[in-house]
XYZ file of C-alpha atoms in Angstrom:
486
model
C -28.167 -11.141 44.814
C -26.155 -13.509 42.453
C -22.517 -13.443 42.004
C -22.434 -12.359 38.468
C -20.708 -9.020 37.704
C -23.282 -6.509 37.018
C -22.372 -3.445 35.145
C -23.242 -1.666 31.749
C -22.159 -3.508 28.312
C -22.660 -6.926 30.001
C -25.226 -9.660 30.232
C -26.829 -11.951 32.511
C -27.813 -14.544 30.100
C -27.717 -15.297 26.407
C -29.463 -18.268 24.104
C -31.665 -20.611 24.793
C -31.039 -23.506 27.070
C -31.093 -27.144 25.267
C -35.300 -27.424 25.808
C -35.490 -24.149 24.259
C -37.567 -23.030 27.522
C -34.759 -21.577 29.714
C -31.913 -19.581 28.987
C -28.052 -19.882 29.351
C -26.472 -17.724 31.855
C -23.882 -15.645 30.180
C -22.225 -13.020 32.018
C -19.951 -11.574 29.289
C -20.164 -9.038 26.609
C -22.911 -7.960 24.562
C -23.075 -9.434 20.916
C -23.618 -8.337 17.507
C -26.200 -10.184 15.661
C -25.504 -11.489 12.162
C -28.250 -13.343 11.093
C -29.989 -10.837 8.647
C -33.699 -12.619 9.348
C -33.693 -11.469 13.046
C -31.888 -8.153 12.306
C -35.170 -7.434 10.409
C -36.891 -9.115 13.332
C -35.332 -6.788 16.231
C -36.012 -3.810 14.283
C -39.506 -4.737 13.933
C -40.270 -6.031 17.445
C -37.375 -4.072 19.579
C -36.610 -1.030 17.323
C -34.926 0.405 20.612
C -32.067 -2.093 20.269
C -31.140 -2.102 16.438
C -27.740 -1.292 15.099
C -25.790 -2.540 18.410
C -24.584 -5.365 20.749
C -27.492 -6.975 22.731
C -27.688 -10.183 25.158
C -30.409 -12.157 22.595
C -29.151 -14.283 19.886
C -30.949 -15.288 16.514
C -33.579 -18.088 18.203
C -34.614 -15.956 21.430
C -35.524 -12.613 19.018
C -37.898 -15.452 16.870
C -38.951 -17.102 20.011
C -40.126 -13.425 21.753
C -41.751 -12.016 17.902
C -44.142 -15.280 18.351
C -44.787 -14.905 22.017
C -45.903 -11.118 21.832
C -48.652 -11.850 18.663
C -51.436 -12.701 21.102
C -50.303 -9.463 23.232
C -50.116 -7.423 20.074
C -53.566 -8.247 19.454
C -54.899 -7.022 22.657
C -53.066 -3.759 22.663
C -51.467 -2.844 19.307
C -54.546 -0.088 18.665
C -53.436 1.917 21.314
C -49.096 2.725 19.929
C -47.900 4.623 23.269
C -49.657 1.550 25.255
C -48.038 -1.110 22.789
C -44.288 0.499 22.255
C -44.101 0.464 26.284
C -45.167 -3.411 26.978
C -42.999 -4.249 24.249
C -39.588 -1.902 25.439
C -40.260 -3.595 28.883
C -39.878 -7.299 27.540
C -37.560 -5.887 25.199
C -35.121 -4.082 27.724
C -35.302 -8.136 29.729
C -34.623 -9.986 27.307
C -31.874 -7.827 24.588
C -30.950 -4.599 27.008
C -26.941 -4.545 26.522
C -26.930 -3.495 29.993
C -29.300 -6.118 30.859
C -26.951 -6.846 33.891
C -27.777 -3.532 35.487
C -31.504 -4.344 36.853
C -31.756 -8.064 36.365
C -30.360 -10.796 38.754
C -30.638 -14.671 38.323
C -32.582 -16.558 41.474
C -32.372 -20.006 39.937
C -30.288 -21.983 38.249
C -29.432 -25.411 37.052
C -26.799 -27.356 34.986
C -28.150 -28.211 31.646
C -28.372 -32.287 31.273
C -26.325 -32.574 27.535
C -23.438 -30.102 28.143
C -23.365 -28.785 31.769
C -23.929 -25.314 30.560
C -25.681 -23.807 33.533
C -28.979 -22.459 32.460
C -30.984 -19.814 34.584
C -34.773 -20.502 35.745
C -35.597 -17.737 36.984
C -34.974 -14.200 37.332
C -35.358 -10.783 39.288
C -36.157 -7.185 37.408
C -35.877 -4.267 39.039
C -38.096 -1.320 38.042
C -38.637 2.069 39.691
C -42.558 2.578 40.557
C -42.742 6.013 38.299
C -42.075 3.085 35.870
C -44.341 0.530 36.859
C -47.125 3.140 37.033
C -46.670 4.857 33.414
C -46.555 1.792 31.904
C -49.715 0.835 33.550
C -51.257 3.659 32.920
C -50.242 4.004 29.821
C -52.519 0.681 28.792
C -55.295 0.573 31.500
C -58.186 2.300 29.498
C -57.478 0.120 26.289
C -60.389 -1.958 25.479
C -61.385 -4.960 23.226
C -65.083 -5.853 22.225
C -65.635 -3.750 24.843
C -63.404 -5.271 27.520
C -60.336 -3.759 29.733
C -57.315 -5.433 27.564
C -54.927 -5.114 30.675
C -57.757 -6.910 32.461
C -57.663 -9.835 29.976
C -53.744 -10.046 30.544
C -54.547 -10.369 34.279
C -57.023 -12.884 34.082
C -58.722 -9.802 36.814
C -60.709 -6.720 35.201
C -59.981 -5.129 38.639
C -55.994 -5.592 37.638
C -53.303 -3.593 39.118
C -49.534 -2.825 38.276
C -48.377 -5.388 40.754
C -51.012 -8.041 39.498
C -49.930 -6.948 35.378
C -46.261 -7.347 36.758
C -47.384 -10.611 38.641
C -49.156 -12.104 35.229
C -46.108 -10.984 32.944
C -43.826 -12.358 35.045
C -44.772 -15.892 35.274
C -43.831 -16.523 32.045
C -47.354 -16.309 30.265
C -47.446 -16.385 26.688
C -45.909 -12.810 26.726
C -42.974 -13.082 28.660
C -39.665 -14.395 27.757
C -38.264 -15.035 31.197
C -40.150 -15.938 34.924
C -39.414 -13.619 36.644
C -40.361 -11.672 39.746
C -40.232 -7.710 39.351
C -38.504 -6.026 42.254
C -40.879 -2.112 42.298
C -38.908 0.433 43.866
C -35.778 2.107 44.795
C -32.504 -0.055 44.096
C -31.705 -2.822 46.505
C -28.237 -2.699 46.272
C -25.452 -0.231 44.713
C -25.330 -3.432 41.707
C -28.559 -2.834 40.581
C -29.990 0.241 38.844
C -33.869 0.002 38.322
C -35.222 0.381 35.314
C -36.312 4.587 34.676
C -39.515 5.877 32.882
C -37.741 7.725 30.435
C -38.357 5.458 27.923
C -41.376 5.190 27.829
C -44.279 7.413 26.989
C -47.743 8.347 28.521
C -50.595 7.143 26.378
C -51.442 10.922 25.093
C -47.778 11.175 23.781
C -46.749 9.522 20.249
C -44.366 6.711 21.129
C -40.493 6.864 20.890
C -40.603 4.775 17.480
C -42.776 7.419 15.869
C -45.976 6.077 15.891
C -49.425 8.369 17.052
C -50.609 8.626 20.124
C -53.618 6.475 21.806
C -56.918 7.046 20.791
C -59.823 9.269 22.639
C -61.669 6.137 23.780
C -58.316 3.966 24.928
C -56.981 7.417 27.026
C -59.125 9.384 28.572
C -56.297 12.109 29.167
C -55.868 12.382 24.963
C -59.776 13.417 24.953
C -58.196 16.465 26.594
C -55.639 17.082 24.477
C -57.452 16.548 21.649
C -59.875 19.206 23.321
C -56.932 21.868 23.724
C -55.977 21.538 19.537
C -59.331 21.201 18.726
C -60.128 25.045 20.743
C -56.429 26.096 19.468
C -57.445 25.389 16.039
C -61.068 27.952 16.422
C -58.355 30.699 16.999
C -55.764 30.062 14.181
C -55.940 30.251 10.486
C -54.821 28.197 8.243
C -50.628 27.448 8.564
C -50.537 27.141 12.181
C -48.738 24.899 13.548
C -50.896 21.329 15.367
C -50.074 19.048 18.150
C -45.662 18.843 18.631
C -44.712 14.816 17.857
C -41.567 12.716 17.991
C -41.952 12.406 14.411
C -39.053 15.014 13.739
C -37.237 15.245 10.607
C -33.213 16.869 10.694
C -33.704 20.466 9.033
C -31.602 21.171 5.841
C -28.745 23.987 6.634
C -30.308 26.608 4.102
C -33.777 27.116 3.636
C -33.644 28.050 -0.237
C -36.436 27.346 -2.354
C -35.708 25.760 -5.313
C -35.538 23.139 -7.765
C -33.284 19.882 -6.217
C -33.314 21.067 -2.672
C -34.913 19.650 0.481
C -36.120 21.031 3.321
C -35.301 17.971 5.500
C -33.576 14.693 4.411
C -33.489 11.615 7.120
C -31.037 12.797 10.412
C -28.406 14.262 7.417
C -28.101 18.171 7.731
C -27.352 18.251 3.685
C -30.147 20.199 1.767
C -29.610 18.774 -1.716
C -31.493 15.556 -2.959
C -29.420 12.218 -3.254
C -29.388 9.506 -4.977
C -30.655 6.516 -2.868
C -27.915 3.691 -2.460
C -29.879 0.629 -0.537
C -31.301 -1.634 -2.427
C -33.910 -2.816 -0.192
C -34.849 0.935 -0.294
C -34.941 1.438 -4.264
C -37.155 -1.958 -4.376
C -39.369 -0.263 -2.036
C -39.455 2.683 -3.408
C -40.109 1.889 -6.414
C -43.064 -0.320 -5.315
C -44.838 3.048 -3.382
C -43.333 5.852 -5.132
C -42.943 4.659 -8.913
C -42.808 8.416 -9.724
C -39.535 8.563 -7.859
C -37.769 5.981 -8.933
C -34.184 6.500 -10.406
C -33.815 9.777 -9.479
C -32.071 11.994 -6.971
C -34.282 12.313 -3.845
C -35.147 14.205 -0.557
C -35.703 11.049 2.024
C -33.274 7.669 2.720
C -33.583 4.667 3.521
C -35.189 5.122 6.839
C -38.065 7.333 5.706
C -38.904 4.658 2.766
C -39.391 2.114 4.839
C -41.746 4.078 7.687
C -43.915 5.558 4.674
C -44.517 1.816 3.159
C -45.518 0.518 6.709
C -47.649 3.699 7.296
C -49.398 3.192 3.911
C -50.230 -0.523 4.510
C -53.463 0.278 7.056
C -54.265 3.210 3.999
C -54.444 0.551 1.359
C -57.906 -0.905 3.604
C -59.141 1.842 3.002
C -57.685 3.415 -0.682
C -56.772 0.185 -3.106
C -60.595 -0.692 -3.993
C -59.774 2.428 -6.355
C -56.232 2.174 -8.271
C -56.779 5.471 -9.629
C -57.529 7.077 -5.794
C -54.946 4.775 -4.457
C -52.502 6.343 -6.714
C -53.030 9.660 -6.206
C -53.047 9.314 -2.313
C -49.547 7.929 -2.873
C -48.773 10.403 -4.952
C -49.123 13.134 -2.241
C -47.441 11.653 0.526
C -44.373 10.525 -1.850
C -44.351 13.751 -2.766
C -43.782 15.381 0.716
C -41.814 12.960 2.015
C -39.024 12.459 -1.391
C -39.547 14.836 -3.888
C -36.161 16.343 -4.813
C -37.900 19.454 -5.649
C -39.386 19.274 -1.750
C -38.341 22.739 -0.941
C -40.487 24.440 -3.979
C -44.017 23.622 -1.881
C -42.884 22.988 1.707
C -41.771 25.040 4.465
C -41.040 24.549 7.514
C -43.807 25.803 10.322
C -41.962 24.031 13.900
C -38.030 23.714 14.709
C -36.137 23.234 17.957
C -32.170 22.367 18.825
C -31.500 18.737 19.429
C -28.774 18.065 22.417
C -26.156 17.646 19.671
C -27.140 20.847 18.453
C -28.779 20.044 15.184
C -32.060 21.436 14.113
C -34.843 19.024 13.770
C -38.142 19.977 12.548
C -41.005 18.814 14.395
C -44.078 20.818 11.724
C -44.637 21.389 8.173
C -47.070 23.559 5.491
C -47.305 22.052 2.187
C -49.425 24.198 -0.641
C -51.659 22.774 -3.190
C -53.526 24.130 -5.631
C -57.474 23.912 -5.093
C -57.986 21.941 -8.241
C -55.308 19.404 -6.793
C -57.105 19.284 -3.671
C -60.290 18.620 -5.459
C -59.174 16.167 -8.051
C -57.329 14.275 -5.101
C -60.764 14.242 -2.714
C -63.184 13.833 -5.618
C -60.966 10.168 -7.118
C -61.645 9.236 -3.326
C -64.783 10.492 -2.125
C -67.162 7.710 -3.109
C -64.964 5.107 -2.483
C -66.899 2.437 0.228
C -65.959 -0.003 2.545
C -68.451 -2.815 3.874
C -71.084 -0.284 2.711
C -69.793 2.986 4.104
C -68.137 5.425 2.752
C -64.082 5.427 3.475
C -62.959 9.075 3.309
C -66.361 9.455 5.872
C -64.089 6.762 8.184
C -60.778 8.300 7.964
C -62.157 11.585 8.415
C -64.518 10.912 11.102
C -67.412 12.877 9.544
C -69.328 11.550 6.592
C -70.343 15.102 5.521
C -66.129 15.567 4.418
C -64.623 17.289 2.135
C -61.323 17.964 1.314
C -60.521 20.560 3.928
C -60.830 17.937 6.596
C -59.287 15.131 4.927
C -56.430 17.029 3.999
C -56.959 18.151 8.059
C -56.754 14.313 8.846
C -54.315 12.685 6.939
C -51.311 16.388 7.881
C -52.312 15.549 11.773
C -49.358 12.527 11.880
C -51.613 10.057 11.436
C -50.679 6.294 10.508
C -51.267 7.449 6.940
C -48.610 10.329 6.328
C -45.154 10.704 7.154
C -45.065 14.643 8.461
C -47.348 16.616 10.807
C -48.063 19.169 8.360
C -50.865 21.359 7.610
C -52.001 22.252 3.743
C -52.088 25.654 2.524
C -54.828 25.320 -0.847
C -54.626 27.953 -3.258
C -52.539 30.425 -5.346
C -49.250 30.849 -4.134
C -48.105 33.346 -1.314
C -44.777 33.876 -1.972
C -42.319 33.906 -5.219
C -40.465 31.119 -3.257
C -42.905 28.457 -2.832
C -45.136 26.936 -6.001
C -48.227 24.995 -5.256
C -48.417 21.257 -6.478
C -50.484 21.250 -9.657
C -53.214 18.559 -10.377
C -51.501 17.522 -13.643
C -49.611 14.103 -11.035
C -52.903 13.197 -10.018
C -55.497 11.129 -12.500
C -59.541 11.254 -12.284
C -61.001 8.047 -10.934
C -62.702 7.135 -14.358
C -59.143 7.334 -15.784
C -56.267 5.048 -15.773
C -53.854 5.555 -13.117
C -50.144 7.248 -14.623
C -48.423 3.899 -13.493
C -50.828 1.814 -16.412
C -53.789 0.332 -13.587
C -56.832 0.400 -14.426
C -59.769 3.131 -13.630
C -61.681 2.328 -11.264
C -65.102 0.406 -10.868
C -68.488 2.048 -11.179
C -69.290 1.642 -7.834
C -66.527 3.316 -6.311
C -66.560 5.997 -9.109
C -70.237 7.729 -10.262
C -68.192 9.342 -13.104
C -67.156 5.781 -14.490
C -70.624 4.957 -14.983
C -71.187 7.997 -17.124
C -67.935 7.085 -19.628
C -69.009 4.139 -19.708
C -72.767 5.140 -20.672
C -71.492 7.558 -22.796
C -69.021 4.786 -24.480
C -72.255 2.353 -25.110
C -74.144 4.958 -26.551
C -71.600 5.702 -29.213
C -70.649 2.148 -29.642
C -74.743 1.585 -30.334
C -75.035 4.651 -32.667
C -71.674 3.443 -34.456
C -73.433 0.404 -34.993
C -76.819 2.015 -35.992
C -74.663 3.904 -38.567
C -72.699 0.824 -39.787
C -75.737 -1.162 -40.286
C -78.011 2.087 -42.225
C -74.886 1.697 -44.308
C -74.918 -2.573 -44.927
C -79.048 -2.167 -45.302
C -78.543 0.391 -48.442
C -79.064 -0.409 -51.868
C -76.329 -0.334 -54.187
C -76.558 1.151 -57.236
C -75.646 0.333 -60.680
C-alpha cells in the first residue's frame, strides 16, 4: 500500500493535476465547496455527497458531469441501475472518506510546480458489491442491445470485465484505476459495502422508481405480486413500499392550514416558503400556490419540477390538460389545506425516531376525475394517443390513470392511491372540479385552450362560434339590404 494516512474525513487526492488529466495527491481534510455552479452540479450528479466536505473541487465535479453523459445515455432508463454506476464513481472521486478503500499505485511530480500528482489508483470493493451493482444493470438494453455489454466492448461482460472497462479510465471514469474485489487487504483499507446501493427492483436511494419490467427481470415479479395484491383489495389499500417517504406531521387533524407531511420537519402547519430559488420555481409549476403559506419546502419543489419535466412530453401539446395535471400534483404535494383530502395509508419509525410516511389516499370528486381525464384523453403524440402511453392501455380511463400516475411514478411526488367520490368521513372533503378548466377553455393561469386536434370539444365551439358569427352576419346584412322608408 502507499504511505498516505488512511482514515475517515481524509483524502487521497484533490484537483486536477496541471494537464487536467491526473489528479493531485492530497492527503488532508475534506473540503467545502463554494462555487455555487458545481454545488448545483454535485447535487445533480452525486446527490449522496451534497451539503458536506468532499475530496473534489469545482473543475473535477464539471470534468466527471461531462464524462458520465455518454454513460447516462446507455443506462439512465433503468434509475436503480443508473443511481448505483453513478454512487460508485461518485464515492472515487468526492467520498470524504475516500482514503478508506482507495490507495495511490503511481505517482509523479508535476513538471510546473512539483506538486506530486497520482496516475493511478487502487479501489477496494467487497464482491456483495461488485455483484449488486452488476446486477443491478445487466438486463438493461438499448435498440435492443445489453447496455453493460456496450460499456464492455463484450455482450458476454462480467463484473470483473465492467470493473476492468471502468477502470481504465474510459470516458466514464474519473481515475485509472484497478478495483481490488474482496475482503480488505489490510486493517487501512475498508472495502466499499452494498448498502448503498439498491437492487434494480428497488427505487433508488435519491427517490427515483424502480427499473422497468423489460430492464429487470426480477421487477416482472414484483410487479406480478401488486398486480395479484391489488385483485384482493379495494380501493385505499396501500401499493408497492418506496424510499419516497415524506416526515409525518405530529397531529393528524383535518383541517383548513394543516399538513399531513411537510419536507423532513415534524411541524403540521403550512409555512411560508423562504428560498428564493424555490418561490421562482414554484411559481413557474404551481402558480396557484404562489405567495401563500404552504405544505412542502424547498426540497419537494425542486423534485416535483424535475419529475414534471418527462410529463410535459407527454401533457404541454394541451395548456389547458397541462394545467390541470399540474394542478393535481401541486395540490398533493403543497396545498396548505393538504390535510382536508389526504390521509395517510403507510407509516413506520425512522432510527431517529421520527415518523415518516411511506403511502397516501387522496379523494376526488368523480366530476374532478372526469374533467381532469376528459382535458387529457385525446391528447396524441407522434400519432398515438398519450394518456394510452402513460397508462399502458389505450382502452384508459380515469381509474387507471389516476392508478398510474399515485404508483410513484416519474410524474407524481407521493405513492398514493385516489379515493373518487362523495366523501367518507366529516374530516376529509374531496377536491372539487371548480381548479381544473375544460380543454376547449382557457387555462386559469390566462393560456390558451387547446387545439382541435388534441380537443374534439374545441372543434364544436368553434363550429358553433362560426355558425353564429355567419347568422350574425346573415342578420346584419337582411338589415343593410332593407328599404328605408320615408
Amino acid at each position: 500500500t502507499d504511505s498516505l494516512v488512511h482514515e475517515k474525513g481524509r483524502c487521497v487526492t484533490y484537483g486536477l493535476s496541471e494537464n487536467n488529466i491526473h489528479y493531485n495527491v492530497y492527503n488532508g481534510q475534506a473540503k467545502e465547496l463554494t462555487d455555487s455552479e458545481a454545488i448545483t452540479l454535485l447535487e445533480e450528479v452525486c446527490p449522496m455527497f451534497q451539503n458536506q466536505p468532499v475530496c473534489c473541487d469545482d473543475a473535477q465535479v464539471t470534468l466527471f458531469a461531462s464524462k458520465i453523459k455518454m454513460a447516462a445515455n446507455l443506462l439512465k432508463h433503468c434509475a436503480s441501475c443508473w443511481a448505483n454506476f453513478r454512487t460508485l464513481l461518485c464515492q472515487e472521486m468526492c467520498s470524504p472518506d475516500q482514503s478508506t478503500f482507495m490507495e495511490i499505485l503511481e505517482t509523479y511530480p508535476a513538471y510546473y510546480n512539483g506538486v506530486l500528482a497520482a496516475r493511478s489508483f487502487r479501489t477496494s470493493v467487497t464482491e456483495e458489491y461488485a455483484v449488486k451493482l452488476f446486477d443491478s444493470c445487466k438486463d438493461v438494453t438499448m435498440f435492443g442491445m445489453k447496455a453493460i455489454g456496450l460499456i464492455c466492448a463484450d455482450m458476454d461482460c462480467t463484473y470483473e470485465s465492467l470493473l476492468t472497462e471502468l477502470g481504465d479510465n474510459s470516458s466514464h471514469a474519473p481515475f485509472y484505476t484497478e478495483y481490488h474485489v474482496g475482503d480488505s487487504r489490510t486493517n487501512m483499507i475498508t472495502p466499499l459495502e452494498p448498502d448503498v446501493l439498491t437492487h434494480c427492483w428497488e427505487p433508488s436511494l435519491q427517490c427515483e422508481e424502480a427499473c422497468a419490467c423489460e430492464d429487470c427481470p426480477a421487477a416482472c415479479d414484483s410487479e406480478e405480486t401488486v398486480s395479484k395484491k391489488k385483485k384482493k383489495k379495494k380501493k385505499g389499500t396501500s401499493k408497492m413500499p418506496t424510499r419516497c417517504q415524506y416526515t409525518v406531521a405530529d397531529s393528524l387533524v383535518h383541517e383548513k392550514g394543516r399538513c399531513v407531511t411537510y419536507g423532513l420537519s415534524e411541524n403540521n402547519i403550512a409555512k411560508e416558503l423562504t428560498d428564493s430559488e424555490a418561490i421562482a420555481v414554484l411559481e413557474e409549476v404551481c402558480p396557484i400556490f404562489q405567495n401563500q403559506a404552504l405544505c412542502c419546502d424547498a426540497a419537494q419543489i425542486t423534485t416535483l419540477a424535475t419529475r414534471l419535466i418527462m410529463a410535459a412530453n407527454f401533457w404541454k401539446e394541451c395548456a389547458s390538460c397541462w394545467a390541470n395535471l399540474k394542478t393535481l400534483l401541486c395540490q398533493q404535494m403543497c396545498s396548505p389545506d393538504q390535510s382536508t383530502f389526504m390521509e395517510i395509508l403507510e407509516t413506520y419509525p425512522t432510527s431517529t425516531g421520527s415518523l415518516v410516511a411511506s403511502s397516501f389516499q387522496t379523494s376526488i370528486t368523480e366530476e374532478y376525475a372526469a374533467k381532469f381525464f376528459d382535458s387529457c384523453k385525446d391528447i396524441t403524440m407522434f400519432g398515438i394517443n398519450a394518456v394510452g402511453l402513460i397508462c399502458g392501455d389505450m382502452d384508459c380511463g380515469y381509474e387507471r390513470l389516476l392508478e398510474e400516475l399515485g404508483n410513484n411514478s416519474t410524474q407524481a411526488p407521493f405513492l398514493t392511491e385516489y379515493y373518487v367520490g362523495d366523501s367518507r368521513s366529516e374530516m376529509i372533503i374531496p377536491l372539487e372540479a371548480d381548479v381544473l378548466t375544460h380543454c376547449w377553455e382557457p387555462t386559469l393561469q390566462g393560456e390558451e385552450a387547446c387545439a382541435c386536434d388534441n380537443c374534439p370539444g374545441a372543434c364544436e365551439k368553434k363550429k358553433k362560434k362560426n355558425k353564429k358569427q355567419k347568422e350574425k352576419n346573415v342578420n346584419k346584412n337582411k338589415k343593410k339590404k332593407q328599404p328605408k322608408t320615408l
